[in-house]
Coordinates of C-alpha atoms and ligand atoms in Angstrom, one line a residue:
M8 CA 30.0 -1.7 -49.3
R9 CA 32.9 0.7 -48.7
T10 CA 33.3 2.4 -45.4
L11 CA 35.9 5.1 -45.0
I12 CA 37.3 6.3 -41.6
T13 CA 38.8 9.7 -42.1
N14 CA 41.0 12.2 -40.1
I15 CA 42.3 9.5 -37.7
K16 CA 44.6 11.2 -35.3
E17 CA 46.8 8.0 -35.3
L18 CA 46.1 4.6 -36.8
V19 CA 47.9 2.2 -34.6
Q20 CA 49.6 -1.1 -35.2
V21 CA 49.5 -1.2 -39.0
E22 CA 51.5 -3.7 -41.0
T23 CA 52.8 -2.4 -44.3
G24 CA 55.0 -5.4 -45.1
R25 CA 54.1 -9.0 -45.1
P26 CA 51.9 -9.5 -42.0
K27 CA 53.6 -11.3 -39.1
M28 CA 51.9 -14.3 -37.4
R29 CA 53.4 -13.3 -34.0
A30 CA 55.9 -10.9 -32.5
M31 CA 58.9 -12.4 -30.6
G32 CA 61.5 -10.9 -28.3
K33 CA 62.8 -7.6 -29.6
E34 CA 60.1 -7.5 -32.3
M35 CA 57.5 -6.9 -29.6
A36 CA 58.8 -3.4 -29.2
H37 CA 58.0 -2.6 -32.8
L38 CA 54.7 -0.8 -33.3
E39 CA 54.0 0.9 -36.7
T40 CA 51.5 3.8 -36.8
V41 CA 50.2 6.3 -39.4
K42 CA 49.4 9.8 -38.2
D43 CA 46.5 11.8 -39.7
A44 CA 45.3 8.7 -41.4
Y45 CA 42.4 7.1 -43.3
L46 CA 41.2 3.5 -43.2
L47 CA 39.2 2.0 -46.0
V48 CA 37.0 -1.0 -45.4
E49 CA 35.4 -3.1 -48.2
D50 CA 33.1 -6.0 -47.7
G51 CA 34.2 -6.6 -44.2
K52 CA 37.9 -6.5 -44.9
I53 CA 40.6 -3.9 -44.6
K54 CA 41.1 -2.6 -48.2
A55 CA 43.6 0.2 -47.7
F56 CA 45.0 2.8 -45.3
G57 CA 47.6 5.6 -45.3
P58 CA 48.0 9.3 -44.7
M59 CA 44.9 11.5 -45.4
S60 CA 47.0 13.4 -47.9
E61 CA 47.1 10.3 -50.1
W62 CA 43.4 9.5 -50.0
N63 CA 41.3 10.0 -53.1
G64 CA 38.3 8.0 -54.0
S65 CA 34.7 7.4 -52.9
A66 CA 33.0 5.4 -50.2
D67 CA 29.4 4.5 -49.3
R68 CA 29.8 5.6 -45.8
V69 CA 32.2 8.1 -44.2
V70 CA 33.0 8.2 -40.5
D71 CA 35.0 11.2 -39.2
A72 CA 37.4 10.3 -36.5
T73 CA 38.9 13.7 -35.8
G74 CA 40.8 13.7 -32.5
R75 CA 40.4 10.0 -32.1
M76 CA 42.7 7.0 -32.7
V77 CA 42.0 3.7 -34.3
F78 CA 43.4 0.4 -32.9
P79 CA 42.9 -3.2 -34.0
S80 CA 40.4 -4.9 -31.7
F81 CA 41.8 -6.8 -28.8
C82 CA 42.1 -10.6 -29.2
D83 CA 41.3 -12.4 -25.9
S84 CA 42.8 -15.9 -26.3
H85 CA 41.8 -17.3 -22.9
T86 CA 38.3 -17.1 -21.4
H87 CA 35.8 -19.3 -19.5
L88 CA 32.9 -17.0 -20.6
V89 CA 30.1 -19.7 -20.3
Y90 CA 29.2 -20.2 -16.6
A91 CA 26.2 -19.9 -14.4
N92 CA 27.1 -18.2 -11.2
S93 CA 29.3 -15.6 -9.8
R94 CA 31.5 -16.6 -6.8
E95 CA 31.8 -13.5 -4.6
H96 CA 31.4 -15.6 -1.4
E97 CA 34.6 -17.3 -2.2
F98 CA 36.2 -14.0 -2.9
V99 CA 35.3 -13.0 0.7
D100 CA 36.7 -16.4 2.0
K101 CA 40.0 -15.6 0.3
I102 CA 40.1 -12.1 1.9
R103 CA 39.7 -13.9 5.2
G104 CA 42.7 -16.1 4.5
L105 CA 41.6 -19.2 2.6
S106 CA 43.7 -20.0 -0.5
Y107 CA 42.3 -20.9 -3.9
E108 CA 43.6 -24.5 -3.5
E109 CA 42.0 -24.9 -0.1
I110 CA 38.6 -23.7 -1.4
A111 CA 39.0 -26.2 -4.3
K112 CA 39.9 -29.1 -1.9
R113 CA 36.6 -28.5 0.0
G114 CA 34.6 -28.9 -3.2
G115 CA 34.2 -25.1 -3.8
G116 CA 35.8 -23.3 -6.7
I117 CA 35.4 -25.0 -10.1
L118 CA 33.1 -27.6 -8.6
N119 CA 30.9 -24.9 -7.2
S120 CA 30.4 -23.4 -10.7
A121 CA 29.9 -26.9 -12.1
K122 CA 27.0 -27.5 -9.8
A123 CA 25.3 -24.3 -10.8
T124 CA 26.1 -24.8 -14.4
A125 CA 24.5 -28.3 -14.4
A126 CA 21.3 -26.8 -13.0
A127 CA 21.1 -24.2 -15.7
T128 CA 19.5 -24.8 -19.1
E129 CA 21.3 -24.3 -22.4
D130 CA 19.1 -21.2 -23.1
E131 CA 19.9 -19.7 -19.7
L132 CA 23.6 -20.2 -20.2
Y133 CA 23.4 -18.8 -23.7
D134 CA 21.7 -15.6 -22.5
M135 CA 24.2 -15.0 -19.8
A136 CA 27.2 -15.7 -22.1
Q137 CA 25.7 -13.5 -24.8
Q138 CA 25.5 -10.5 -22.4
R139 CA 29.1 -11.1 -21.3
L140 CA 30.2 -11.2 -25.0
E141 CA 28.4 -7.9 -25.6
E142 CA 30.3 -6.3 -22.7
A143 CA 33.6 -7.6 -24.0
M144 CA 32.7 -6.1 -27.4
R145 CA 31.9 -2.8 -25.8
L146 CA 35.4 -2.8 -24.2
G147 CA 37.1 -3.3 -27.6
T148 CA 37.5 -7.1 -27.9
G149 CA 36.9 -8.5 -31.4
A150 CA 38.1 -12.1 -31.2
I151 CA 37.7 -14.4 -28.3
E152 CA 38.5 -18.0 -27.3
I153 CA 35.9 -19.6 -25.0
K154 CA 36.4 -22.8 -23.0
S155 CA 34.0 -25.4 -21.6
G156 CA 35.1 -26.8 -18.2
Y157 CA 32.2 -26.0 -15.9
G158 CA 30.4 -29.2 -16.9
L159 CA 32.6 -32.1 -15.8
T160 CA 30.0 -34.6 -16.9
T161 CA 29.7 -35.6 -20.6
E162 CA 26.2 -34.1 -21.0
S163 CA 27.1 -30.9 -19.2
E164 CA 30.3 -30.4 -21.1
L165 CA 28.5 -30.9 -24.4
K166 CA 25.8 -28.4 -23.2
L167 CA 28.5 -25.7 -22.7
L168 CA 30.2 -26.4 -26.0
R169 CA 26.8 -26.1 -27.8
V170 CA 26.3 -22.7 -26.1
I171 CA 29.7 -21.7 -27.6
R172 CA 28.6 -23.0 -31.0
R173 CA 25.5 -20.8 -30.8
L174 CA 27.6 -17.8 -29.9
K175 CA 29.8 -18.5 -32.9
E176 CA 26.7 -18.7 -35.2
N177 CA 25.1 -15.5 -33.9
S178 CA 27.9 -13.2 -33.0
S179 CA 30.1 -11.1 -35.3
M180 CA 33.1 -11.8 -33.0
T181 CA 35.7 -14.2 -34.2
I182 CA 35.2 -17.1 -31.7
K183 CA 37.2 -20.3 -31.1
S184 CA 36.1 -23.0 -28.8
N185 CA 38.2 -25.1 -26.4
F186 CA 37.2 -28.3 -24.7
L187 CA 38.3 -28.3 -21.1
G188 CA 36.7 -31.4 -19.7
A189 CA 39.8 -31.8 -17.5
H190 CA 39.3 -28.6 -15.5
G191 CA 38.5 -30.0 -12.1
I192 CA 38.2 -33.4 -10.5
P193 CA 34.6 -34.2 -9.5
M194 CA 34.2 -35.2 -5.8
E195 CA 33.2 -38.7 -6.7
Y196 CA 36.5 -39.3 -8.5
R197 CA 38.7 -38.0 -5.7
G198 CA 41.4 -40.6 -4.9
H199 CA 41.0 -42.3 -8.3
Q200 CA 41.1 -39.4 -10.7
E201 CA 42.5 -41.7 -13.5
D202 CA 38.9 -42.9 -13.8
Y203 CA 37.8 -39.4 -14.6
V204 CA 40.6 -39.1 -17.1
D205 CA 39.2 -42.3 -18.7
L206 CA 35.8 -40.7 -18.9
V207 CA 37.3 -37.6 -20.6
I208 CA 39.2 -39.8 -23.1
K209 CA 36.7 -42.6 -23.8
E210 CA 33.5 -40.7 -23.7
M211 CA 33.8 -37.0 -23.9
I212 CA 36.5 -36.5 -26.5
P213 CA 34.9 -38.7 -29.1
R214 CA 31.5 -37.0 -28.7
V215 CA 33.0 -33.6 -28.8
A216 CA 34.9 -34.4 -31.9
N217 CA 32.0 -36.2 -33.6
E218 CA 29.8 -33.1 -33.2
G219 CA 32.7 -30.8 -34.3
L220 CA 32.2 -28.8 -31.1
A221 CA 35.8 -27.8 -30.3
D222 CA 38.8 -26.2 -32.0
F223 CA 41.2 -27.0 -29.1
I224 CA 41.7 -29.3 -26.2
D225 CA 42.7 -28.0 -22.7
V226 CA 43.8 -29.5 -19.4
F227 CA 44.4 -27.8 -16.1
C228 CA 47.9 -29.3 -15.6
D229 CA 48.8 -28.2 -12.1
Q230 CA 49.4 -29.2 -8.5
G231 CA 46.2 -30.4 -6.9
F232 CA 44.5 -30.8 -10.4
F233 CA 45.7 -32.9 -13.3
T234 CA 49.2 -34.5 -13.4
V235 CA 51.6 -34.6 -16.3
E236 CA 50.6 -38.2 -16.9
D237 CA 46.9 -37.4 -17.0
T238 CA 47.7 -34.5 -19.3
T239 CA 49.8 -36.7 -21.6
R240 CA 46.9 -39.2 -22.0
I241 CA 44.3 -36.5 -22.6
L242 CA 46.4 -34.6 -25.1
E243 CA 47.3 -37.8 -27.1
A244 CA 43.6 -38.7 -27.3
G245 CA 42.6 -35.1 -28.3
I246 CA 45.3 -35.0 -31.0
K247 CA 44.0 -38.3 -32.4
H248 CA 40.6 -36.6 -32.8
G249 CA 42.0 -33.5 -34.5
L250 CA 42.1 -31.2 -31.5
R251 CA 45.2 -29.0 -31.0
P252 CA 46.3 -28.6 -27.3
K253 CA 46.1 -25.2 -25.6
I254 CA 46.6 -25.7 -21.9
H255 CA 46.6 -24.3 -18.4
A256 CA 50.1 -24.7 -16.9
N257 CA 52.2 -23.6 -13.9
E258 CA 49.7 -21.5 -12.0
M259 CA 50.1 -23.2 -8.7
A260 CA 53.5 -24.9 -9.1
V261 CA 56.3 -25.7 -11.6
S262 CA 54.1 -28.5 -12.7
G263 CA 55.8 -29.9 -15.9
G264 CA 52.8 -28.3 -17.8
V265 CA 55.0 -26.2 -20.0
Q266 CA 57.1 -29.1 -21.1
V267 CA 54.2 -31.4 -21.8
G268 CA 52.4 -28.6 -23.7
V269 CA 55.5 -27.9 -25.9
K270 CA 56.0 -31.7 -26.4
Y271 CA 52.5 -32.0 -27.8
G272 CA 52.7 -28.9 -30.0
A273 CA 50.3 -26.8 -27.9
I274 CA 49.4 -23.5 -29.6
S275 CA 49.7 -21.9 -26.2
V276 CA 50.6 -22.6 -22.6
D277 CA 48.8 -20.3 -20.3
H278 CA 49.2 -18.8 -16.7
L279 CA 52.9 -19.3 -16.2
E280 CA 53.1 -17.7 -12.7
Q281 CA 55.7 -20.4 -11.8
M282 CA 58.5 -20.4 -14.3
G283 CA 62.1 -21.6 -13.9
D284 CA 64.9 -21.4 -16.5
A285 CA 64.1 -24.9 -17.8
E286 CA 60.6 -23.7 -18.8
I287 CA 61.9 -20.7 -20.6
E288 CA 64.6 -22.8 -22.4
C289 CA 61.9 -25.3 -23.4
L290 CA 59.8 -22.7 -25.0
K291 CA 62.6 -21.4 -27.2
G292 CA 62.4 -22.5 -30.8
S293 CA 58.8 -23.9 -30.2
D294 CA 55.6 -22.9 -31.9
T295 CA 53.9 -22.5 -28.5
M296 CA 52.8 -19.1 -27.4
P297 CA 53.5 -18.4 -23.7
T298 CA 50.4 -16.6 -22.4
I299 CA 50.2 -14.6 -19.2
L300 CA 46.9 -13.9 -17.5
P301 CA 47.4 -10.7 -15.5
G302 CA 43.8 -10.5 -14.2
C303 CA 44.2 -13.9 -12.5
A304 CA 47.5 -13.1 -10.8
F305 CA 46.0 -9.7 -9.6
F306 CA 42.8 -11.3 -8.3
L307 CA 44.5 -14.2 -6.5
N308 CA 47.6 -12.2 -5.5
L309 CA 49.8 -14.7 -7.2
P310 CA 53.5 -14.1 -8.1
L311 CA 54.0 -12.4 -11.4
S312 CA 55.0 -14.3 -14.4
P313 CA 58.5 -13.3 -15.6
A314 CA 57.4 -11.5 -18.7
R315 CA 60.5 -9.4 -19.2
R316 CA 62.8 -12.4 -18.8
M317 CA 60.8 -14.3 -21.4
I318 CA 61.0 -11.3 -23.9
E319 CA 64.7 -10.9 -23.2
A320 CA 65.2 -14.6 -24.0
G321 CA 63.7 -13.9 -27.4
L322 CA 60.3 -15.4 -26.7
P323 CA 56.9 -14.0 -27.7
V324 CA 54.5 -13.2 -24.9
A325 CA 50.7 -12.9 -25.1
M326 CA 48.3 -11.6 -22.4
A327 CA 44.6 -12.5 -22.1
S328 CA 41.8 -11.9 -19.6
D329 CA 41.1 -15.5 -18.3
Y330 CA 37.6 -14.2 -17.8
N331 CA 36.0 -16.6 -15.3
P332 CA 34.0 -16.4 -12.0
G333 CA 36.7 -17.8 -9.8
T334 CA 40.0 -16.2 -10.6
S335 CA 39.4 -13.3 -13.0
P336 CA 35.8 -11.9 -13.1
S337 CA 36.6 -9.3 -15.8
C338 CA 36.7 -9.4 -19.6
N339 CA 38.3 -5.9 -19.8
M340 CA 41.3 -6.2 -22.1
Q341 CA 42.0 -2.5 -21.6
L342 CA 42.8 -3.3 -18.0
V343 CA 45.0 -6.3 -19.1
L344 CA 46.9 -3.8 -21.4
S345 CA 47.4 -1.5 -18.4
M346 CA 48.5 -4.4 -16.1
A347 CA 51.0 -5.5 -18.8
C348 CA 52.8 -2.2 -18.5
I349 CA 52.3 -1.4 -14.8
R350 CA 52.8 -4.9 -13.2
Y351 CA 54.9 -6.7 -15.8
R352 CA 57.0 -3.7 -17.1
L353 CA 56.2 -4.1 -20.7
T354 CA 56.4 -1.0 -22.8
P355 CA 53.1 0.2 -24.4
E356 CA 54.4 -1.1 -27.7
E357 CA 55.2 -4.6 -26.3
A358 CA 51.9 -4.6 -24.4
L359 CA 49.9 -3.8 -27.5
N360 CA 51.5 -6.7 -29.3
A361 CA 50.8 -8.9 -26.3
V362 CA 47.0 -8.3 -26.4
T363 CA 46.4 -8.3 -30.1
L364 CA 48.8 -10.0 -32.5
N365 CA 50.2 -12.5 -30.0
T366 CA 46.8 -13.4 -28.6
A367 CA 45.5 -13.8 -32.1
Y368 CA 48.3 -16.3 -32.7
A369 CA 47.4 -18.1 -29.4
M370 CA 44.0 -18.8 -30.8
G371 CA 45.1 -19.6 -34.3
V372 CA 43.7 -16.5 -36.1
S373 CA 46.6 -14.2 -36.6
H374 CA 46.3 -14.5 -40.3
E375 CA 43.0 -12.8 -40.2
V376 CA 42.9 -10.4 -37.1
G377 CA 45.3 -8.8 -34.6
T378 CA 46.7 -5.9 -36.6
I379 CA 45.6 -3.4 -39.2
A380 CA 46.8 -5.1 -42.5
V381 CA 45.3 -5.1 -45.9
G382 CA 43.2 -8.3 -46.4
K383 CA 42.6 -8.9 -42.7
K384 CA 39.1 -8.6 -41.1
A385 CA 38.0 -5.0 -40.4
N386 CA 37.9 -5.5 -36.7
F387 CA 38.9 -2.3 -34.9
Y388 CA 37.8 0.3 -32.5
I389 CA 37.7 4.1 -32.6
T390 CA 38.8 5.7 -29.3
K391 CA 37.3 8.6 -27.5
P392 CA 39.5 11.7 -28.0
I393 CA 42.9 10.7 -26.5
P394 CA 46.3 12.4 -26.6
S395 CA 48.6 9.5 -27.6
Y396 CA 48.6 5.7 -27.9
E397 CA 50.6 5.5 -24.6
Y398 CA 47.4 6.9 -23.0
M399 CA 45.6 3.6 -23.6
P400 CA 47.6 1.6 -20.9
Y401 CA 48.2 4.8 -18.8
S402 CA 44.6 5.6 -18.2
Y403 CA 43.7 2.3 -16.4
G404 CA 40.2 1.3 -15.4
E405 CA 38.5 3.7 -17.8
N406 CA 36.7 2.7 -21.1
K407 CA 38.5 4.6 -23.8
V408 CA 36.6 2.8 -26.6
E409 CA 33.9 4.9 -28.3
R410 CA 32.9 2.8 -31.3
T411 CA 33.6 -0.7 -32.4
F412 CA 33.6 -2.2 -35.9
L413 CA 33.6 -6.0 -36.5
N414 CA 33.9 -7.3 -40.1
G415 CA 33.6 -3.6 -41.1
V416 CA 30.2 -3.1 -39.5
E417 CA 29.6 -0.9 -36.4
V418 CA 28.3 -3.0 -33.5
Ligands
LIG506 O1 42.2 -20.2 -15.6 N1 43.1 -22.3 -13.4 C1 42.1 -22.9 -13.8 N2 41.0 -22.4 -14.3 C2 40.5 -21.1 -14.2 C3 39.8 -20.8 -12.9 C4 38.5 -21.5 -12.9 C5 37.7 -21.2 -11.7 O2 38.2 -21.0 -10.6 O3 36.5 -21.2 -11.8 C6 41.7 -20.1 -14.5 O4 42.1 -19.4 -13.6
LIG507 FE1 41.8 -20.2 -17.4

């Protein structure tokens, strides 16, 4: 099956040379495009692209994109998409002055979601997650990482991971799953959280690994949550079971999370609202993708991660949604793209790299998605008529995506 997209006003983020796995420092400002372009898809993969004037051949299906642009689908490398309840009451508590940490200390926050998630059946969780996934797709996302972490008991964590497995089986999105048993400390373990860490290590990780339920292992390494020592123990156990770390670090405090993540070869360290020079130094020369979550900082009014400083230090930067009911109840990567420019002062070119290629790297799939390159999956969207690619971040809060193709098929 050959599908041809014709008369594309501008085909954005193409790679004509050898595809890059990530864009670092100055490379982030590089964005290659083809004006008045065609894009040819064959058997789910990108077969060819170039100026319309160079096209000659035949296709089974032709889609005319006159006035419209084509972009590679967003890759959202950090979400908690499987959960049972929204938490707008805590949202109101926060407006009235309570902090995220205060709510968590009282047993709200993550534990609030864990209670509701324990009461929901696997089918119910699947149906809710499936709808959220559809919404993400409608907004232009084509690859997504999904964490467990609202279980916090062995059975409940396994239930969440099985929901993610079903999503993988039934969705045309590229999905990676991340085991986040160490997301919150259940009330009964307060004061002796090392016993909960033991449960994660001795019971949860072996079962998750035996059932092949996760691609990554995560820990919320931060003040008031898991310590560097807890994190070290969990990551070592996860690595022994074949799970690569991908962790939450430095949201509440300079927690040592970045260093422990880099030490254990984390594919990404995420949040990074609290970053000193030592954290930036430590990331240099590593294979770890620093990942910023603009929706969370916006929703909780947190300090902004020093994205520009990181790019100027030669680091890559990725930006993901952190879609979850407590700190970022939106899967809208178009909004993340806008926030990258407006709040973090990335140029549109840097921001586009942050939400596609670099997030693809942060979930281990940049060899197959994240740019328009021959041989990659045909995951892309056609915009509504728009004047320029800079219009994508500029026009914030609007859905500019008209049609989405995943594996070459319109969804
Ligand atoms: O990435 N920071 C830790 N975990 C989530 C929030 C989870 C919640 O509050 O439900 C996050 O922001
Ligand atoms: Fe998160």
